[in-house]
Amino acid sequence: MKTIFKYLYSFCLFMVISSTSFTQAKMNKGSNNPRPNIILIVGESHRAEALGVSGNPFIKTPNLDWLAKNGLNFSNAHVTTAICSVSRASILSGQHQSRHGIDDFSKGFNAETFAETLPLQLKKHGYKLAWVGPYGVSKPPSTDAFDYWDPSFPWMENGIHHTDNVALKTNNWLENYRSEDPFFIQINFNAAHEIDPKGDVPAHYLLQDKVKGMYDDVNITPPPSAAPEVWNSFPDFFKTDENIGRKRWQGFFSDNELLVKNTRDYYASVSGVDEAIGNIMAKLKDLGISDNTIIVFISDHGFSLGEHGVMGKWFPFKESTHVPLIIYNPLNKEIQGKKDKKSFALNIDIAPTILGMLNFEAPSGMQGVDLVDMYEGKIKKRNQFFYEHTFIGSPGLPKTQALVSKDYKYINFIEHGYEMLYDLKKDPNEMVNVASDPKYKDILDRLRLVYQEEKEKSK
């Protein structure tokens, strides 16, 4: 009898061990976990039109295009602050700058506010956490909640370009993931950020060898708002060589040769990121978990390629605020292959949207909305949004706040009491300030009121 009992015990123990090993392996070969994995990809300086699916006639972005065509593509997505650290804080917290209070590169979340961010909320629900690529919001109060944390590595490491290294580190982690729990991983790229000037080395793009020269045969012409008369129309406090956007323009776009080279290099940098994303997507498929993994893509802000006589972001012009935003959810057929052209989708919506797709309640402090609910008509669509950028101030980066609606953009340079108004239907490139035009007085008065209302809501 003892022999039979011993045999049964050994057999049961073997089955438990085998079952555990099988379940762990199954995560990499077709998990049937009902809770999906989440991948949040945050691009850098990726403007909305820099996608093939957005109508760009020459850029090669087949992988992001595929996600957009098979997911829910918001073609009217914007950031509420066009600067890396502040926007990334808004993505994590679901909050405007006015609420999370991170308005420069030195401030970060404290332990209490960090616990309310998207990753830590998912941790509460049993998700394993991983992070690859720049964190960008000063320093986190703690990284103990993360099962894998690798935010800082150089542009070139052991001969590997940062863009390729992001994909390599992500895929290595995915390959070695062993857990019955679903995972959340945030993947962050340095590209398409430029390398700032240092010593005798001018500002430039550091490209992977495989994308160098990719767009050498593409004809590049100055954008309409790069016309000198647009720059010359700005007030003196903006129209100065101390304006950081103008300083960087000098080294990047101040003559045709520079404009052509750096514009081509910018798009090549974006294409390098797209290929890296494709490598990650291929790894998901190889591991058998692509059908149970939600992918969300957004950029921290857009980028001016010489528009308005500046280079970079910061200001509330469309090139700076308008970004790609794609939600690919293989588990929700209702939003596959869909495009929302009208709804204002914002960076503050990312956290509540991901939580909403998992049926988790968002913290009450989050100001964004669930974009899937908005697309499906379960909540009201936005008519406008509030923008703010208060880093540095004049003369380097004049502080701005703005109200952006479908038809108009109202900008307030808050240090100077200077207003701008663009009629976006007549002037989609934002070239003519009509704030002083008597024909727009009633519109301007109305927008001032709505601006104040939205400003209060952002706090």
CSV table of C-alpha atoms in Angstrom, one decimal:
chain,number,residue,atom,x,y,z
A,1,MET,CA,0.0,0.0,0.0
A,2,LYS,CA,2.8,2.4,0.9
A,3,THR,CA,4.5,1.6,-2.5
A,4,ILE,CA,1.2,2.4,-4.3
A,5,PHE,CA,0.8,5.7,-2.4
A,6,LYS,CA,4.4,6.6,-3.0
A,7,TYR,CA,4.0,5.9,-6.7
A,8,LEU,CA,0.8,8.1,-6.9
A,9,TYR,CA,2.4,10.9,-5.0
A,10,SER,CA,5.4,10.9,-7.3
A,11,PHE,CA,3.1,10.8,-10.4
A,12,CYS,CA,1.0,13.7,-9.1
A,13,LEU,CA,4.2,15.7,-8.3
A,14,PHE,CA,5.5,15.0,-11.8
A,15,MET,CA,2.3,16.2,-13.3
A,16,VAL,CA,2.3,19.4,-11.3
A,17,ILE,CA,5.8,20.2,-12.3
A,18,SER,CA,5.2,19.3,-15.9
A,19,SER,CA,2.0,21.4,-16.0
A,20,THR,CA,3.9,24.4,-14.6
A,21,SER,CA,6.7,24.1,-17.1
A,22,PHE,CA,4.2,23.6,-20.0
A,23,THR,CA,2.2,26.7,-18.9
A,24,GLN,CA,5.4,28.8,-18.7
A,25,ALA,CA,6.5,27.6,-22.1
A,26,LYS,CA,3.0,28.3,-23.5
A,27,MET,CA,3.4,32.0,-22.9
A,28,ASN,CA,6.0,31.9,-25.7
A,29,LYS,CA,4.0,29.6,-27.9
A,30,GLY,CA,0.5,30.8,-28.0
A,31,SER,CA,-0.9,31.8,-24.6
A,32,ASN,CA,-4.6,31.4,-24.0
A,33,ASN,CA,-4.5,33.9,-21.1
A,34,PRO,CA,-7.8,35.8,-21.2
A,35,ARG,CA,-6.0,39.0,-20.1
A,36,PRO,CA,-4.1,40.4,-23.0
A,37,ASN,CA,-0.5,41.6,-23.0
A,38,ILE,CA,0.0,45.3,-23.5
A,39,ILE,CA,2.8,47.0,-25.5
A,40,LEU,CA,2.9,50.8,-25.4
A,41,ILE,CA,5.4,52.3,-27.9
A,42,VAL,CA,6.2,55.9,-27.5
A,43,GLY,CA,8.0,57.5,-30.5
A,44,GLU,CA,10.2,60.6,-30.3
A,45,SER,CA,9.5,63.7,-32.5
A,46,HIS,CA,7.3,61.7,-34.8
A,47,ARG,CA,5.0,64.1,-36.6
A,48,ALA,CA,1.7,62.9,-37.8
A,49,GLU,CA,2.3,63.1,-41.5
A,50,ALA,CA,5.4,61.0,-41.3
A,51,LEU,CA,3.5,57.8,-42.1
A,52,GLY,CA,2.6,56.2,-45.4
A,53,VAL,CA,-0.9,55.6,-44.1
A,54,SER,CA,-1.3,59.3,-43.4
A,55,GLY,CA,-0.8,60.1,-47.1
A,56,ASN,CA,2.9,60.8,-47.1
A,57,PRO,CA,3.9,60.1,-50.8
A,58,PHE,CA,7.3,58.7,-50.2
A,59,ILE,CA,8.0,57.6,-46.6
A,60,LYS,CA,8.4,53.9,-46.0
A,61,THR,CA,6.6,52.9,-42.7
A,62,PRO,CA,5.1,49.5,-43.6
A,63,ASN,CA,4.8,48.2,-40.1
A,64,LEU,CA,3.1,51.2,-38.5
A,65,ASP,CA,0.9,51.4,-41.6
A,66,TRP,CA,-0.1,47.8,-41.0
A,67,LEU,CA,-1.0,48.5,-37.4
A,68,ALA,CA,-3.0,51.5,-38.5
A,69,LYS,CA,-4.9,49.7,-41.2
A,70,ASN,CA,-5.7,46.8,-38.9
A,71,GLY,CA,-6.3,48.8,-35.8
A,72,LEU,CA,-8.0,52.0,-34.8
A,73,ASN,CA,-6.2,54.9,-36.3
A,74,PHE,CA,-6.8,58.4,-34.9
A,75,SER,CA,-5.7,60.8,-37.6
A,76,ASN,CA,-6.5,63.9,-35.5
A,77,ALA,CA,-4.4,63.1,-32.5
A,78,HIS,CA,-2.4,65.8,-30.6
A,79,VAL,CA,-0.3,66.3,-27.5
A,80,THR,CA,-1.2,68.8,-24.8
A,81,THR,CA,2.4,69.9,-24.4
A,82,ALA,CA,5.0,69.5,-27.1
A,83,ILE,CA,8.1,68.7,-25.1
A,84,CYS,CA,9.6,65.3,-24.2
A,85,SER,CA,9.4,65.2,-20.4
A,86,VAL,CA,6.1,66.9,-19.9
A,87,SER,CA,4.3,65.0,-22.6
A,88,ARG,CA,5.7,61.7,-21.4
A,89,ALA,CA,4.5,62.5,-17.9
A,90,SER,CA,1.0,63.2,-19.4
A,91,ILE,CA,1.1,59.9,-21.2
A,92,LEU,CA,1.9,58.0,-18.0
A,93,SER,CA,-0.4,59.9,-15.7
A,94,GLY,CA,-3.4,60.7,-18.0
A,95,GLN,CA,-3.1,64.3,-16.8
A,96,HIS,CA,-2.4,67.8,-18.2
A,97,GLN,CA,0.8,69.6,-17.2
A,98,SER,CA,-1.3,71.9,-15.0
A,99,ARG,CA,-2.3,68.9,-12.8
A,100,HIS,CA,0.7,66.6,-12.7
A,101,GLY,CA,3.0,69.7,-12.3
A,102,ILE,CA,5.9,68.4,-14.3
A,103,ASP,CA,6.9,71.3,-16.4
A,104,ASP,CA,10.7,70.8,-17.0
A,105,PHE,CA,13.3,68.1,-17.0
A,106,SER,CA,14.2,68.3,-13.3
A,107,LYS,CA,10.8,67.5,-11.9
A,108,GLY,CA,9.4,64.0,-11.6
A,109,PHE,CA,6.6,62.0,-10.0
A,110,ASN,CA,6.7,61.4,-6.2
A,111,ALA,CA,5.9,58.0,-4.8
A,112,GLU,CA,2.2,58.9,-4.4
A,113,THR,CA,1.7,60.3,-7.9
A,114,PHE,CA,3.9,57.5,-9.5
A,115,ALA,CA,1.5,54.9,-7.9
A,116,GLU,CA,-1.3,56.5,-9.9
A,117,THR,CA,0.5,56.1,-13.3
A,118,LEU,CA,-0.5,53.6,-15.9
A,119,PRO,CA,2.2,50.9,-15.3
A,120,LEU,CA,1.7,50.9,-11.5
A,121,GLN,CA,-2.1,50.7,-12.0
A,122,LEU,CA,-1.5,47.6,-14.1
A,123,LYS,CA,0.8,46.2,-11.5
A,124,LYS,CA,-2.1,46.3,-9.0
A,125,HIS,CA,-4.0,44.0,-11.4
A,126,GLY,CA,-1.3,41.4,-11.7
A,127,TYR,CA,0.6,42.6,-14.7
A,128,LYS,CA,4.3,42.1,-15.0
A,129,LEU,CA,6.1,45.3,-15.9
A,130,ALA,CA,9.0,46.0,-18.3
A,131,TRP,CA,10.6,49.2,-19.6
A,132,VAL,CA,13.0,49.6,-22.5
A,133,GLY,CA,14.4,53.0,-23.7
A,134,PRO,CA,14.4,56.5,-22.3
A,135,TYR,CA,12.2,57.3,-19.3
A,136,GLY,CA,12.4,61.0,-19.8
A,137,VAL,CA,10.6,62.3,-16.7
A,138,SER,CA,13.5,63.1,-14.4
A,139,LYS,CA,14.0,60.0,-12.2
A,140,PRO,CA,11.3,57.7,-11.0
A,141,PRO,CA,10.9,57.5,-7.2
A,142,SER,CA,11.4,53.7,-7.4
A,143,THR,CA,11.7,51.0,-10.1
A,144,ASP,CA,11.0,48.1,-7.7
A,145,ALA,CA,7.6,47.5,-9.4
A,146,PHE,CA,9.3,46.7,-12.7
A,147,ASP,CA,10.4,43.2,-13.5
A,148,TYR,CA,12.7,44.6,-16.2
A,149,TRP,CA,14.1,48.2,-16.2
A,150,ASP,CA,16.5,49.3,-18.9
A,151,PRO,CA,15.9,53.0,-19.7
A,152,SER,CA,19.3,54.4,-20.4
A,153,PHE,CA,21.7,53.3,-23.1
A,154,PRO,CA,23.7,55.4,-25.6
A,155,TRP,CA,23.1,56.2,-29.2
A,156,MET,CA,25.7,53.6,-30.1
A,157,GLU,CA,26.4,50.6,-27.8
A,158,ASN,CA,28.8,47.9,-28.9
A,159,GLY,CA,28.3,49.0,-32.5
A,160,ILE,CA,24.5,48.8,-32.2
A,161,HIS,CA,22.4,51.9,-33.0
A,162,HIS,CA,19.9,52.9,-30.3
A,163,THR,CA,16.9,52.1,-32.5
A,164,ASP,CA,18.1,48.6,-33.2
A,165,ASN,CA,19.1,48.2,-29.6
A,166,VAL,CA,15.6,49.0,-28.4
A,167,ALA,CA,14.2,46.2,-30.6
A,168,LEU,CA,17.0,43.8,-29.6
A,169,LYS,CA,16.5,44.4,-25.8
A,170,THR,CA,12.7,44.1,-26.2
A,171,ASN,CA,12.9,40.9,-28.1
A,172,ASN,CA,15.4,39.4,-25.7
A,173,TRP,CA,13.1,40.1,-22.8
A,174,LEU,CA,10.1,38.7,-24.7
A,175,GLU,CA,12.0,35.5,-25.6
A,176,ASN,CA,12.9,34.9,-22.0
A,177,TYR,CA,9.6,35.9,-20.4
A,178,ARG,CA,8.3,33.1,-18.2
A,179,SER,CA,5.1,33.8,-16.3
A,180,GLU,CA,1.4,33.0,-16.4
A,181,ASP,CA,0.7,36.6,-15.7
A,182,PRO,CA,0.2,39.0,-18.7
A,183,PHE,CA,2.8,41.7,-19.3
A,184,PHE,CA,2.9,45.4,-19.9
A,185,ILE,CA,6.0,46.8,-21.6
A,186,GLN,CA,6.7,50.4,-22.6
A,187,ILE,CA,9.1,50.8,-25.5
A,188,ASN,CA,10.7,54.2,-26.1
A,189,PHE,CA,12.9,55.4,-28.9
A,190,ASN,CA,15.4,58.2,-29.1
A,191,ALA,CA,14.9,58.5,-32.8
A,192,ALA,CA,13.8,60.7,-34.6
A,193,HIS,CA,15.5,63.1,-32.2
A,194,GLU,CA,18.5,64.9,-33.6
A,195,ILE,CA,21.9,65.0,-32.0
A,196,ASP,CA,22.4,68.4,-30.6
A,197,PRO,CA,25.6,70.4,-31.6
A,198,LYS,CA,28.7,69.8,-29.5
A,199,GLY,CA,32.0,71.6,-30.0
A,200,ASP,CA,32.9,71.6,-33.6
A,201,VAL,CA,30.3,69.0,-34.5
A,202,PRO,CA,27.1,70.6,-35.8
A,203,ALA,CA,23.6,69.3,-35.0
A,204,HIS,CA,22.8,66.2,-37.1
A,205,TYR,CA,20.8,62.9,-37.3
A,206,LEU,CA,22.7,59.8,-36.3
A,207,LEU,CA,21.3,57.2,-38.7
A,208,GLN,CA,21.6,53.5,-39.0
A,209,ASP,CA,23.7,52.5,-42.0
A,210,LYS,CA,20.8,50.6,-43.5
A,211,VAL,CA,18.7,53.8,-43.8
A,212,LYS,CA,21.4,56.2,-44.9
A,213,GLY,CA,20.5,57.6,-48.3
A,214,MET,CA,17.1,56.0,-48.3
A,215,TYR,CA,15.4,59.2,-49.5
A,216,ASP,CA,18.3,60.7,-51.6
A,217,ASP,CA,16.1,60.5,-54.7
A,218,VAL,CA,13.1,62.3,-53.1
A,219,ASN,CA,12.6,65.9,-54.1
A,220,ILE,CA,12.4,68.1,-50.9
A,221,THR,CA,11.0,71.6,-51.2
A,222,PRO,CA,10.4,74.1,-48.3
A,223,PRO,CA,7.0,73.9,-46.7
A,224,PRO,CA,4.6,76.8,-47.3
A,225,SER,CA,4.9,78.2,-43.8
A,226,ALA,CA,8.7,78.3,-44.1
A,227,ALA,CA,8.4,81.4,-46.3
A,228,PRO,CA,10.4,84.3,-44.8
A,229,GLU,CA,7.3,86.5,-44.6
A,230,VAL,CA,5.8,84.1,-42.1
A,231,TRP,CA,8.8,84.4,-39.7
A,232,ASN,CA,8.9,88.2,-40.3
A,233,SER,CA,5.2,88.5,-39.3
A,234,PHE,CA,5.9,87.3,-35.7
A,235,PRO,CA,6.3,89.9,-32.9
A,236,ASP,CA,9.7,91.0,-31.9
A,237,PHE,CA,9.8,88.9,-28.6
A,238,PHE,CA,9.4,85.8,-30.8
A,239,LYS,CA,11.3,86.9,-33.9
A,240,THR,CA,14.7,86.9,-32.3
A,241,ASP,CA,17.9,84.8,-32.8
A,242,GLU,CA,17.6,84.0,-29.1
A,243,ASN,CA,14.5,81.9,-29.8
A,244,ILE,CA,15.8,78.3,-29.4
A,245,GLY,CA,13.6,77.1,-32.3
A,246,ARG,CA,15.3,79.7,-34.5
A,247,LYS,CA,18.8,78.9,-33.2
A,248,ARG,CA,18.3,75.3,-34.2
A,249,TRP,CA,16.7,76.3,-37.5
A,250,GLN,CA,20.0,78.1,-38.3
A,251,GLY,CA,21.9,74.8,-38.2
A,252,PHE,CA,19.3,72.7,-39.8
A,253,PHE,CA,17.2,74.5,-42.3
A,254,SER,CA,18.6,78.0,-43.0
A,255,ASP,CA,19.7,77.2,-46.5
A,256,ASN,CA,18.3,74.8,-49.1
A,257,GLU,CA,21.2,72.3,-48.9
A,258,LEU,CA,20.7,72.0,-45.1
A,259,LEU,CA,16.9,71.7,-45.5
A,260,VAL,CA,17.1,69.0,-48.0
A,261,LYS,CA,19.7,66.9,-46.2
A,262,ASN,CA,18.2,67.1,-42.7
A,263,THR,CA,14.6,66.6,-43.9
A,264,ARG,CA,15.7,63.4,-45.8
A,265,ASP,CA,17.6,62.3,-42.7
A,266,TYR,CA,14.6,62.9,-40.5
A,267,TYR,CA,12.4,60.7,-42.5
A,268,ALA,CA,15.1,58.0,-42.8
A,269,SER,CA,15.3,58.1,-39.0
A,270,VAL,CA,11.6,57.5,-38.7
A,271,SER,CA,11.8,54.6,-41.2
A,272,GLY,CA,14.5,53.0,-39.0
A,273,VAL,CA,12.1,53.1,-36.1
A,274,ASP,CA,9.4,51.5,-38.2
A,275,GLU,CA,11.7,48.6,-39.1
A,276,ALA,CA,12.5,48.1,-35.4
A,277,ILE,CA,8.8,48.0,-34.6
A,278,GLY,CA,8.4,45.4,-37.3
A,279,ASN,CA,11.1,43.3,-35.7
A,280,ILE,CA,9.2,43.4,-32.4
A,281,MET,CA,6.0,42.5,-34.2
A,282,ALA,CA,7.7,39.5,-35.9
A,283,LYS,CA,8.9,38.3,-32.5
A,284,LEU,CA,5.4,38.4,-31.1
A,285,LYS,CA,4.2,36.3,-34.0
A,286,ASP,CA,7.1,33.8,-33.6
A,287,LEU,CA,6.3,33.4,-29.9
A,288,GLY,CA,2.7,32.8,-30.6
A,289,ILE,CA,1.4,35.7,-28.6
A,290,SER,CA,0.6,38.3,-31.3
A,291,ASP,CA,-3.1,37.4,-31.2
A,292,ASN,CA,-3.2,38.2,-27.4
A,293,THR,CA,-1.1,41.4,-27.4
A,294,ILE,CA,-2.5,44.9,-27.7
A,295,ILE,CA,-0.1,47.4,-29.3
A,296,VAL,CA,-0.6,51.2,-28.8
A,297,PHE,CA,1.6,53.7,-30.6
A,298,ILE,CA,2.0,57.4,-30.0
A,299,SER,CA,4.7,60.0,-30.2
A,300,ASP,CA,5.7,62.4,-27.4
A,301,HIS,CA,5.3,65.3,-29.8
A,302,GLY,CA,5.6,66.3,-33.4
A,303,PHE,CA,8.4,68.2,-35.1
A,304,SER,CA,8.9,71.3,-37.2
A,305,LEU,CA,11.0,70.7,-40.3
A,306,GLY,CA,11.4,74.5,-40.9
A,307,GLU,CA,7.7,75.4,-40.7
A,308,HIS,CA,7.2,78.9,-39.3
A,309,GLY,CA,10.9,79.5,-39.6
A,310,VAL,CA,11.8,77.3,-36.7
A,311,MET,CA,13.1,73.8,-36.0
A,312,GLY,CA,11.8,71.5,-33.3
A,313,LYS,CA,8.6,71.4,-31.2
A,314,TRP,CA,7.5,73.5,-28.2
A,315,PHE,CA,5.1,75.9,-29.9
A,316,PRO,CA,1.4,75.1,-30.5
A,317,PHE,CA,1.7,74.9,-34.3
A,318,LYS,CA,0.3,71.8,-35.8
A,319,GLU,CA,3.7,70.3,-36.8
A,320,SER,CA,4.5,70.2,-33.1
A,321,THR,CA,1.3,69.0,-31.6
A,322,HIS,CA,-0.1,66.7,-34.3
A,323,VAL,CA,1.1,63.1,-33.8
A,324,PRO,CA,0.3,59.5,-34.8
A,325,LEU,CA,-1.9,57.5,-32.5
A,326,ILE,CA,-2.8,53.9,-33.3
A,327,ILE,CA,-4.6,51.3,-31.1
A,328,TYR,CA,-4.2,47.8,-32.4
A,329,ASN,CA,-6.3,45.3,-30.5
A,330,PRO,CA,-6.6,41.9,-32.0
A,331,LEU,CA,-9.2,40.9,-29.5
A,332,ASN,CA,-11.7,43.6,-30.5
A,333,LYS,CA,-12.9,43.1,-34.1
A,334,GLU,CA,-15.2,46.2,-33.8
A,335,ILE,CA,-12.2,48.5,-34.0
A,336,GLN,CA,-10.1,46.7,-36.5
A,337,GLY,CA,-9.5,48.5,-39.7
A,338,LYS,CA,-11.1,51.7,-38.5
A,339,LYS,CA,-10.1,55.3,-38.8
A,340,ASP,CA,-11.3,58.3,-36.8
A,341,LYS,CA,-10.6,61.5,-38.7
A,342,LYS,CA,-12.5,63.9,-36.6
A,343,SER,CA,-12.2,63.2,-32.9
A,344,PHE,CA,-9.5,65.0,-31.0
A,345,ALA,CA,-7.5,62.2,-29.4
A,346,LEU,CA,-4.8,63.3,-26.9
A,347,ASN,CA,-1.7,62.0,-25.2
A,348,ILE,CA,-3.6,62.2,-21.8
A,349,ASP,CA,-6.0,59.6,-23.2
A,350,ILE,CA,-3.4,56.8,-23.5
A,351,ALA,CA,-3.5,55.6,-19.8
A,352,PRO,CA,-7.3,55.6,-19.4
A,353,THR,CA,-7.8,54.0,-22.8
A,354,ILE,CA,-5.5,51.1,-22.0
A,355,LEU,CA,-7.1,50.6,-18.6
A,356,GLY,CA,-10.5,50.8,-20.2
A,357,MET,CA,-9.7,48.1,-22.8
A,358,LEU,CA,-8.9,45.8,-19.8
A,359,ASN,CA,-12.1,46.8,-17.9
A,360,PHE,CA,-10.0,48.4,-15.1
A,361,GLU,CA,-11.2,51.6,-13.5
A,362,ALA,CA,-8.9,54.6,-14.1
A,363,PRO,CA,-7.9,56.7,-11.1
A,364,SER,CA,-10.1,59.6,-10.5
A,365,GLY,CA,-7.2,62.0,-11.1
A,366,MET,CA,-6.8,61.0,-14.7
A,367,GLN,CA,-8.3,63.7,-17.0
A,368,GLY,CA,-8.1,61.7,-20.3
A,369,VAL,CA,-10.9,59.6,-21.7
A,370,ASP,CA,-11.2,56.1,-23.1
A,371,LEU,CA,-10.7,56.6,-26.8
A,372,VAL,CA,-12.4,53.3,-27.7
A,373,ASP,CA,-15.5,54.5,-25.8
A,374,MET,CA,-15.3,57.9,-27.6
A,375,TYR,CA,-15.0,56.2,-31.0
A,376,GLU,CA,-17.9,54.0,-30.3
A,377,GLY,CA,-20.1,56.9,-29.2
A,378,LYS,CA,-20.3,55.9,-25.6
A,379,ILE,CA,-19.0,59.2,-24.4
A,380,LYS,CA,-19.1,62.7,-26.0
A,381,LYS,CA,-16.4,63.6,-28.6
A,382,ARG,CA,-14.2,66.6,-27.9
A,383,ASN,CA,-14.8,69.8,-29.7
A,384,GLN,CA,-11.5,71.4,-28.6
A,385,PHE,CA,-8.5,70.9,-26.3
A,386,PHE,CA,-6.2,73.1,-24.1
A,387,TYR,CA,-2.5,73.3,-24.9
A,388,GLU,CA,0.3,74.7,-22.7
A,389,HIS,CA,4.1,75.0,-22.8
A,390,THR,CA,5.8,76.9,-20.0
A,391,PHE,CA,9.4,75.6,-20.1
A,392,ILE,CA,12.2,78.2,-20.0
A,393,GLY,CA,10.2,81.3,-21.1
A,394,SER,CA,11.2,84.3,-23.2
A,395,PRO,CA,13.4,84.9,-25.1
A,396,GLY,CA,14.5,81.3,-25.4
A,397,LEU,CA,11.1,79.6,-25.6
A,398,PRO,CA,8.2,82.1,-25.1
A,399,LYS,CA,5.5,80.6,-22.9
A,400,THR,CA,2.3,79.7,-24.6
A,401,GLN,CA,-1.1,78.4,-23.9
A,402,ALA,CA,-3.7,77.7,-26.6
A,403,LEU,CA,-7.1,76.5,-27.4
A,404,VAL,CA,-7.3,74.2,-30.5
A,405,SER,CA,-10.7,73.6,-32.1
A,406,LYS,CA,-11.7,72.0,-35.4
A,407,ASP,CA,-11.9,75.4,-37.2
A,408,TYR,CA,-9.8,77.8,-35.2
A,409,LYS,CA,-6.6,77.9,-33.1
A,410,TYR,CA,-6.2,80.6,-30.5
A,411,ILE,CA,-2.7,81.1,-29.0
A,412,ASN,CA,-1.9,83.3,-26.0
A,413,PHE,CA,1.8,84.2,-25.4
A,414,ILE,CA,1.1,84.5,-21.7
A,415,GLU,CA,4.3,86.5,-20.8
A,416,HIS,CA,3.5,89.2,-23.3
A,417,GLY,CA,-0.3,89.3,-23.5
A,418,TYR,CA,0.0,88.7,-27.2
A,419,GLU,CA,-2.7,86.8,-29.0
A,420,MET,CA,-2.8,84.9,-32.3
A,421,LEU,CA,-5.8,83.4,-34.1
A,422,TYR,CA,-5.7,81.1,-37.1
A,423,ASP,CA,-8.7,80.3,-39.3
A,424,LEU,CA,-7.9,76.7,-39.9
A,425,LYS,CA,-10.4,76.2,-42.7
A,426,LYS,CA,-9.0,79.1,-44.8
A,427,ASP,CA,-5.5,78.8,-43.5
A,428,PRO,CA,-4.6,75.1,-42.7
A,429,ASN,CA,-0.9,75.9,-42.7
A,430,GLU,CA,-1.3,78.5,-39.9
A,431,MET,CA,0.4,81.4,-41.8
A,432,VAL,CA,-1.9,84.4,-41.2
A,433,ASN,CA,-2.7,85.8,-37.7
A,434,VAL,CA,-6.2,87.2,-37.9
A,435,ALA,CA,-6.5,88.2,-34.2
A,436,SER,CA,-6.6,91.9,-35.1
A,437,ASP,CA,-9.0,91.5,-38.0
A,438,PRO,CA,-12.3,93.1,-37.1
A,439,LYS,CA,-14.2,90.4,-39.0
A,440,TYR,CA,-13.0,87.9,-36.3
A,441,LYS,CA,-13.8,89.9,-33.2
A,442,ASP,CA,-16.9,87.9,-32.2
A,443,ILE,CA,-15.0,84.6,-32.8
A,444,LEU,CA,-12.0,85.8,-30.9
A,445,ASP,CA,-14.2,86.9,-27.9
A,446,ARG,CA,-15.9,83.5,-27.9
A,447,LEU,CA,-12.6,81.6,-28.1
A,448,ARG,CA,-11.2,83.6,-25.2
A,449,LEU,CA,-14.0,82.4,-23.0
A,450,VAL,CA,-13.7,78.8,-24.1
A,451,TYR,CA,-9.9,79.0,-23.6
A,452,GLN,CA,-10.5,80.1,-20.0
A,453,GLU,CA,-13.0,77.3,-19.4
A,454,GLU,CA,-10.6,74.6,-20.8
A,455,LYS,CA,-7.7,76.1,-18.8
A,456,GLU,CA,-9.7,75.7,-15.6
A,457,LYS,CA,-10.6,72.1,-16.5
A,458,SER,CA,-6.9,71.3,-17.0
A,459,LYS,CA,-6.0,71.9,-13.4
